[in-house]
CSV table of C-alpha atoms and ligand atoms in Angstrom, one decimal:
chain,number,residue,atom,x,y,z
K,1,MET,CA,-46.5,-9.0,67.9
K,2,ALA,CA,-45.2,-12.4,68.7
K,3,THR,CA,-44.7,-14.7,65.7
K,4,ARG,CA,-44.7,-18.5,66.0
K,5,LEU,CA,-44.1,-19.4,62.4
K,6,PHE,CA,-43.5,-23.1,61.9
K,7,PHE,CA,-42.5,-24.8,58.6
K,8,SER,CA,-42.4,-28.6,58.8
K,9,SER,CA,-39.0,-30.3,58.2
K,10,GLY,CA,-40.7,-33.1,56.3
K,11,ASP,CA,-39.4,-35.5,59.0
K,12,LEU,CA,-42.1,-36.5,61.5
K,13,ILE,CA,-39.7,-37.3,64.3
K,14,ALA,CA,-37.7,-34.0,63.8
K,15,ASP,CA,-41.0,-32.1,63.8
K,16,ARG,CA,-42.0,-33.8,67.1
K,17,ARG,CA,-38.7,-32.9,68.7
K,18,PHE,CA,-39.2,-29.4,67.6
K,19,GLU,CA,-42.7,-29.3,69.3
K,20,PHE,CA,-41.2,-30.7,72.5
K,21,ALA,CA,-38.4,-28.1,72.4
K,22,ARG,CA,-41.0,-25.3,72.0
K,23,ASP,CA,-42.8,-26.6,75.1
K,24,LEU,CA,-39.6,-26.6,77.1
K,25,GLN,CA,-38.7,-23.2,75.8
K,26,LEU,CA,-42.1,-21.9,76.9
K,27,LYS,CA,-41.6,-23.4,80.3
K,28,GLY,CA,-38.2,-21.6,80.5
K,29,ASP,CA,-35.9,-24.7,80.2
K,30,LEU,CA,-33.8,-23.2,77.5
K,31,VAL,CA,-30.8,-25.5,77.8
K,32,ALA,CA,-33.0,-28.7,77.4
K,33,ALA,CA,-34.9,-27.0,74.5
K,34,ALA,CA,-31.6,-26.2,72.7
K,35,ASP,CA,-30.5,-29.8,73.1
K,36,LEU,CA,-33.8,-31.1,71.6
K,37,LEU,CA,-33.5,-28.6,68.7
K,38,THR,CA,-30.0,-29.8,68.0
K,39,GLN,CA,-31.3,-33.4,67.8
K,40,ALA,CA,-34.1,-32.3,65.4
K,41,ILE,CA,-31.5,-30.6,63.2
K,42,GLU,CA,-29.3,-33.7,63.2
K,43,LEU,CA,-32.3,-35.5,61.7
K,44,ALA,CA,-33.3,-32.7,59.3
K,45,PRO,CA,-30.3,-30.4,58.6
K,46,GLN,CA,-32.4,-27.9,56.6
K,47,PHE,CA,-35.0,-27.5,59.3
K,48,THR,CA,-35.4,-23.7,59.2
K,49,SER,CA,-37.8,-23.3,62.1
K,50,ALA,CA,-35.5,-25.4,64.3
K,51,TRP,CA,-32.4,-23.3,63.3
K,52,PHE,CA,-34.3,-20.1,63.9
K,53,THR,CA,-35.7,-21.1,67.3
K,54,LEU,CA,-32.2,-22.4,68.3
K,55,GLY,CA,-30.8,-18.9,67.3
K,56,LYS,CA,-33.4,-17.2,69.5
K,57,ILE,CA,-32.6,-19.5,72.5
K,58,ARG,CA,-28.8,-19.2,72.1
K,59,ASP,CA,-29.3,-15.4,72.0
K,60,GLU,CA,-31.5,-15.5,75.2
K,61,LEU,CA,-28.8,-17.6,76.8
K,62,GLY,CA,-26.2,-14.9,76.0
K,63,GLN,CA,-24.4,-17.2,73.5
K,64,ARG,CA,-24.0,-14.6,70.7
K,65,ASP,CA,-21.6,-16.5,68.4
K,66,GLU,CA,-23.7,-19.6,68.5
K,67,ALA,CA,-26.9,-17.6,67.9
K,68,ILE,CA,-25.3,-16.0,64.8
K,69,VAL,CA,-24.3,-19.5,63.5
K,70,ALA,CA,-27.9,-20.7,64.0
K,71,PHE,CA,-29.5,-17.6,62.3
K,72,ARG,CA,-27.1,-17.9,59.4
K,73,GLN,CA,-28.1,-21.6,59.0
K,74,ALA,CA,-31.8,-20.5,59.1
K,75,CYS,CA,-31.1,-18.0,56.3
K,76,SER,CA,-29.4,-20.5,54.1
K,77,ALA,CA,-32.1,-23.2,54.7
K,78,ASP,CA,-34.8,-20.6,53.7
K,79,PRO,CA,-33.3,-18.0,51.4
K,80,GLU,CA,-36.6,-16.1,51.3
K,81,ASP,CA,-36.2,-15.8,55.1
K,82,ARG,CA,-39.8,-16.1,56.2
K,83,HIS,CA,-38.7,-16.2,59.9
K,84,GLY,CA,-36.7,-13.0,59.6
K,85,ALA,CA,-33.4,-14.5,60.7
K,86,SER,CA,-31.5,-11.9,58.8
K,87,LEU,CA,-33.2,-9.3,61.0
K,88,CYS,CA,-31.9,-11.1,64.1
K,89,LEU,CA,-28.4,-11.0,62.5
K,90,MET,CA,-28.8,-7.3,62.1
K,91,ARG,CA,-29.9,-6.9,65.7
K,92,LEU,CA,-26.8,-8.9,66.8
K,93,GLY,CA,-24.6,-6.6,64.7
K,94,ALA,CA,-23.5,-9.6,62.5
K,95,VAL,CA,-24.6,-7.9,59.3
K,96,PRO,CA,-25.2,-4.3,58.4
K,97,LEU,CA,-28.7,-2.8,58.6
K,98,SER,CA,-30.6,-3.5,55.4
K,99,ALA,CA,-34.2,-4.0,54.0
K,100,MET,CA,-36.7,-6.3,55.6
K,101,PRO,CA,-37.2,-9.6,53.7
K,102,GLN,CA,-40.6,-9.3,51.9
K,103,ALA,CA,-41.4,-13.0,52.6
K,104,TYR,CA,-41.0,-12.3,56.4
K,105,VAL,CA,-43.4,-9.3,56.2
K,106,GLN,CA,-45.9,-11.4,54.2
K,107,SER,CA,-45.7,-14.4,56.6
K,108,LEU,CA,-45.9,-12.3,59.7
K,109,PHE,CA,-49.0,-10.4,58.5
K,110,ASP,CA,-50.7,-13.3,56.7
K,111,GLN,CA,-50.8,-15.2,60.0
K,112,TYR,CA,-51.7,-12.1,62.0
K,113,ALA,CA,-54.5,-10.8,59.7
K,114,PRO,CA,-57.5,-12.5,61.3
K,115,ARG,CA,-56.7,-11.2,64.8
K,116,PHE,CA,-54.9,-8.0,63.8
K,117,GLU,CA,-57.6,-5.4,64.7
K,118,ALA,CA,-58.5,-7.1,68.0
K,119,ALA,CA,-54.8,-7.2,69.0
K,120,LEU,CA,-53.9,-3.7,67.8
K,121,LEU,CA,-57.0,-1.8,68.9
K,122,GLY,CA,-57.6,-3.8,72.1
K,123,GLY,CA,-54.3,-5.0,73.4
K,124,LEU,CA,-51.9,-2.3,72.1
K,125,GLY,CA,-54.2,0.8,72.1
K,126,TYR,CA,-53.4,1.5,68.5
K,127,ARG,CA,-54.1,5.1,67.5
K,128,GLY,CA,-52.0,5.7,64.3
K,129,PRO,CA,-54.9,6.5,62.0
K,130,ALA,CA,-56.6,8.9,64.5
K,131,LEU,CA,-53.3,10.8,65.0
K,132,LEU,CA,-52.8,11.0,61.2
K,133,PHE,CA,-56.3,12.2,60.7
K,134,LYS,CA,-55.9,15.0,63.3
K,135,ALA,CA,-52.5,16.0,61.8
K,136,VAL,CA,-53.8,16.2,58.2
K,137,LEU,CA,-56.8,18.2,59.3
K,138,ALA,CA,-54.6,20.7,61.2
K,139,VAL,CA,-52.3,21.1,58.2
K,140,ARG,CA,-55.2,21.7,55.8
K,141,LEU,CA,-56.8,24.1,58.2
K,142,ALA,CA,-53.5,26.1,58.6
K,143,ALA,CA,-53.2,26.3,54.8
K,144,SER,CA,-56.9,27.3,54.5
K,145,LYS,CA,-57.5,24.4,52.2
K,146,PRO,CA,-60.4,21.9,52.4
K,147,ALA,CA,-59.7,18.5,54.0
K,148,PHE,CA,-61.3,16.6,51.1
K,149,PHE,CA,-59.3,14.5,48.8
K,150,LYS,CA,-60.6,13.0,45.5
K,151,ARG,CA,-58.0,10.2,45.2
K,152,ALA,CA,-55.9,8.7,48.1
K,153,ILE,CA,-53.4,5.9,48.3
K,154,ASP,CA,-53.1,3.9,51.5
K,155,LEU,CA,-49.5,2.4,51.7
K,156,GLY,CA,-49.3,-0.8,53.9
K,157,CYS,CA,-53.1,-0.5,54.2
K,158,GLY,CA,-53.4,-3.6,56.4
K,159,THR,CA,-57.0,-4.3,57.3
K,160,GLY,CA,-58.1,-0.8,56.4
K,161,LEU,CA,-58.0,1.1,59.6
K,162,ALA,CA,-56.5,4.3,58.0
K,163,ALA,CA,-59.1,4.3,55.2
K,164,ALA,CA,-61.8,4.0,57.9
K,165,ALA,CA,-60.5,7.0,59.7
K,166,PHE,CA,-60.4,9.1,56.5
K,167,ALA,CA,-63.5,7.6,54.9
K,168,LYS,CA,-65.6,10.8,55.0
K,169,GLN,CA,-62.6,12.8,53.6
K,170,VAL,CA,-61.8,10.7,50.5
K,171,ASP,CA,-63.8,9.8,47.4
K,172,HIS,CA,-61.6,7.0,46.0
K,173,PHE,CA,-59.1,4.9,48.1
K,174,ILE,CA,-56.5,2.6,46.7
K,175,GLY,CA,-54.8,0.2,49.2
K,176,ILE,CA,-51.4,-1.4,48.7
K,177,ASP,CA,-50.0,-4.1,51.0
K,178,LEU,CA,-47.5,-6.9,50.8
K,179,SER,CA,-49.7,-9.4,52.7
K,180,PRO,CA,-52.6,-11.1,50.8
K,181,GLY,CA,-54.1,-12.0,54.2
K,182,MET,CA,-54.3,-8.3,55.2
K,183,ILE,CA,-55.6,-7.3,51.7
K,184,GLU,CA,-58.4,-9.9,52.1
K,185,GLN,CA,-59.5,-8.2,55.4
K,186,ALA,CA,-59.2,-4.8,53.7
K,187,ARG,CA,-61.4,-5.9,50.8
K,188,ALA,CA,-64.1,-7.0,53.3
K,189,THR,CA,-64.5,-3.4,54.6
K,190,GLY,CA,-65.7,-2.2,51.2
K,191,LEU,CA,-63.7,1.0,51.8
K,192,TYR,CA,-61.4,0.6,48.8
K,193,ALA,CA,-62.0,1.2,45.1
K,194,GLY,CA,-58.9,-0.8,44.4
K,195,LEU,CA,-56.5,-3.1,46.4
K,196,GLU,CA,-53.1,-4.3,45.3
K,197,VAL,CA,-50.8,-7.0,46.8
K,198,ASP,CA,-47.5,-5.3,46.3
K,199,ASP,CA,-44.5,-3.7,47.9
K,200,MET,CA,-45.4,0.0,48.5
K,201,VAL,CA,-42.5,1.3,46.4
K,202,GLN,CA,-43.3,-1.0,43.5
K,203,GLY,CA,-47.0,-0.1,43.8
K,204,LEU,CA,-46.2,3.6,43.6
K,205,ARG,CA,-43.8,3.0,40.7
K,206,GLY,CA,-46.7,1.6,38.7
K,207,LYS,CA,-48.7,4.8,39.1
K,208,PRO,CA,-48.5,7.8,36.7
K,209,ASP,CA,-47.3,11.2,37.9
K,210,ALA,CA,-49.6,13.5,39.8
K,211,VAL,CA,-52.6,11.1,40.4
K,212,ALA,CA,-53.2,11.3,44.1
K,213,GLU,CA,-54.2,14.2,46.4
K,214,LEU,CA,-53.4,12.2,49.6
K,215,ILE,CA,-51.0,9.4,50.4
K,216,LEU,CA,-51.1,7.7,53.8
K,217,ALA,CA,-48.8,5.2,55.5
K,218,ALA,CA,-50.1,4.4,59.0
K,219,ASP,CA,-47.6,2.3,61.1
K,220,ALA,CA,-46.3,0.9,57.8
K,221,VAL,CA,-42.8,2.4,57.1
K,222,ILE,CA,-41.7,0.9,60.4
K,223,TYR,CA,-41.0,-2.1,58.1
K,224,VAL,CA,-39.0,0.0,55.6
K,225,ALA,CA,-35.4,0.9,56.4
K,226,ASP,CA,-34.7,3.4,53.7
K,227,LEU,CA,-37.4,6.0,53.4
K,228,ALA,CA,-35.9,7.7,50.3
K,229,PRO,CA,-37.5,5.5,47.6
K,230,VAL,CA,-41.0,5.6,49.1
K,231,VAL,CA,-41.0,9.3,49.9
K,232,GLY,CA,-39.5,10.0,46.5
K,233,GLU,CA,-42.1,8.0,44.6
K,234,ALA,CA,-44.9,9.5,46.8
K,235,ALA,CA,-43.7,13.0,45.8
K,236,ARG,CA,-43.9,12.0,42.1
K,237,VAL,CA,-47.4,10.5,42.4
K,238,LEU,CA,-48.9,13.4,44.4
K,239,VAL,CA,-50.6,16.3,42.6
K,240,ALA,CA,-49.3,19.8,43.3
K,241,GLY,CA,-50.7,20.7,46.8
K,242,GLY,CA,-51.0,17.0,47.6
K,243,VAL,CA,-50.4,15.6,51.1
K,244,LEU,CA,-48.2,12.7,52.3
K,245,ALA,CA,-48.9,11.6,55.9
K,246,PHE,CA,-47.2,8.8,57.8
K,247,THR,CA,-46.1,7.6,61.2
K,248,VAL,CA,-42.7,6.2,62.2
K,249,GLU,CA,-41.2,4.8,65.3
K,250,THR,CA,-38.4,7.0,66.5
K,251,HIS,CA,-35.4,7.3,68.8
K,252,GLY,CA,-33.2,10.0,70.2
K,253,GLY,CA,-30.1,9.2,68.1
K,254,GLU,CA,-29.2,9.6,64.5
K,255,GLY,CA,-30.4,7.8,61.4
K,256,VAL,CA,-32.2,4.5,61.3
K,257,ARG,CA,-32.2,1.7,63.9
K,258,LEU,CA,-33.7,-1.8,64.1
K,259,GLY,CA,-35.5,-2.1,67.4
K,260,GLU,CA,-36.0,-5.1,69.6
K,261,GLY,CA,-39.4,-5.7,68.1
K,262,LEU,CA,-37.7,-6.1,64.7
K,263,ARG,CA,-39.2,-2.8,63.4
K,264,TYR,CA,-37.2,0.2,62.2
K,265,ALA,CA,-37.1,3.4,64.1
K,266,HIS,CA,-36.2,6.6,62.1
K,267,SER,CA,-34.8,9.7,63.8
K,268,ALA,CA,-36.6,13.1,63.3
K,269,ALA,CA,-33.6,14.5,61.5
K,270,TYR,CA,-33.6,11.4,59.1
K,271,VAL,CA,-37.3,11.9,58.4
K,272,ARG,CA,-36.8,15.6,57.7
K,273,ALA,CA,-33.9,15.0,55.4
K,274,SER,CA,-35.9,12.3,53.5
K,275,VAL,CA,-38.9,14.6,53.0
K,276,GLU,CA,-36.8,17.5,51.9
K,277,ALA,CA,-34.6,15.4,49.5
K,278,ALA,CA,-37.9,14.4,47.8
K,279,GLY,CA,-38.7,18.1,47.2
K,280,LEU,CA,-41.6,18.0,49.7
K,281,LYS,CA,-42.2,20.5,52.5
K,282,LEU,CA,-42.4,19.2,56.1
K,283,ALA,CA,-45.7,20.7,57.3
K,284,HIS,CA,-46.0,18.8,60.6
K,285,CYS,CA,-43.7,16.5,62.6
K,286,GLU,CA,-44.9,15.8,66.1
K,287,GLU,CA,-43.7,13.4,68.7
K,288,ALA,CA,-46.6,11.1,69.8
K,289,SER,CA,-47.2,7.5,70.4
K,290,VAL,CA,-49.1,5.3,67.9
K,291,ARG,CA,-49.4,2.3,70.2
K,292,ASN,CA,-48.2,0.6,73.4
K,293,GLU,CA,-45.7,-2.2,73.8
K,294,ALA,CA,-45.7,-4.1,77.1
K,295,ASN,CA,-48.0,-1.3,78.3
K,296,VAL,CA,-45.4,1.4,77.5
K,297,PRO,CA,-46.2,4.0,74.8
K,298,VAL,CA,-43.9,3.5,71.8
K,299,ARG,CA,-42.1,6.6,70.8
K,300,SER,CA,-43.3,7.7,67.4
K,301,LEU,CA,-43.5,10.7,65.0
K,302,VAL,CA,-46.6,11.8,63.1
K,303,VAL,CA,-45.4,13.4,59.9
K,304,VAL,CA,-47.3,15.4,57.3
K,305,ALA,CA,-45.5,16.7,54.2
K,306,THR,CA,-46.9,18.7,51.3
K,307,LYS,CA,-46.0,19.1,47.7
K,308,GLY,CA,-45.6,22.5,46.1
O,401,SAM,C1,-48.8,-2.6,61.5
O,401,SAM,S1,-49.6,-2.8,60.0
O,401,SAM,C2,-50.5,-1.3,59.8
O,401,SAM,C3,-51.7,-1.5,58.9
O,401,SAM,C4,-52.6,-0.2,58.7
O,401,SAM,N1,-51.9,0.8,57.9
O,401,SAM,C5,-53.1,0.3,60.0
O,401,SAM,O1,-52.9,1.5,60.3
O,401,SAM,O2,-53.8,-0.5,60.7
O,401,SAM,C6,-48.3,-2.7,58.8
O,401,SAM,C7,-48.8,-3.1,57.4
O,401,SAM,O3,-47.8,-2.7,56.4
O,401,SAM,C8,-47.6,-3.8,55.5
O,401,SAM,N2,-46.3,-3.6,54.9
O,401,SAM,C9,-45.1,-3.7,55.5
O,401,SAM,N3,-44.1,-3.5,54.7
O,401,SAM,C10,-44.6,-3.2,53.5
O,401,SAM,C11,-44.1,-2.9,52.2
O,401,SAM,N4,-42.8,-2.8,52.0
O,401,SAM,N5,-45.0,-2.7,51.2
O,401,SAM,C12,-46.3,-2.8,51.4
O,401,SAM,N6,-46.9,-3.1,52.6
O,401,SAM,C13,-46.0,-3.3,53.6
O,401,SAM,C14,-47.8,-5.1,56.3
O,401,SAM,O4,-48.1,-6.1,55.5
O,401,SAM,C15,-48.9,-4.6,57.2
O,401,SAM,O5,-50.2,-4.9,56.7
């Protein structure tokens, strides 16, 4: 999911140098691109997009220390960090792993929203909602319970692909997503009784205890480092017998990592511990792949947890 965010410096000449630098970068002339970006930054020292792009180029050139300097400058020029420079610092080991900047997620998905489904379903072979659907049905069948849910909450609902997969199984869907652009697309589906622009943990915190039979998060907690708050809140909001189903990207090691694509990957042991710490029972945890990246299946887990 390539992001080409650009925020004008307010200086026409600096902006032009940035555009030339981007052309050079795309043509593979990284050294010349870095030179032009440095010139743009001399004209506009708070030029976030130039600092960020310079950081990427320095990193590609193997100049780790210089890349760190540039990413730090991008963070200080834009404290909201819409480019996600702090994530690049995490990847470089310059700062400890921490939460994703909300403004980064919003900017990323707002610009992505109109072409999200075509890119995911076409280019990346996205199958997260279908895998969740199959897993939830299997868990309900094994428990001899009907796979019908009166009230469901779709965390990180995006354009509504998970609600579409579960549409015949759910009476009343609420969608929560950080990105207004994605929520707009979800609204157009007519699948949701309610939609909220909010962080998923905050959105759950605003709900009373025991109000949902099903909570879904399809390909969404890959943007959440610490699963404890979201799984804990989901456990509170579920009714007894309720179901939490989500996908994560995973890896063979321990704990949580930030991958090259700037998404978190959670180990199976970490997922199990998060579910159990919230008082839920892990009913299903299956290795699968929710989508491809560069034509290679991304290693993922499909997780279903039940309450009581
Ligand atoms: C890859 S999309 C998946 C969308 C949808 N669930 C699907 O299966 O197509 C991830 C979505 O999660 C949302 N998101 C990421 N972090 C979030 C958070 N902390 N709270 C709410 N939404 C979040 C993004 O805005 C984006 O729409």
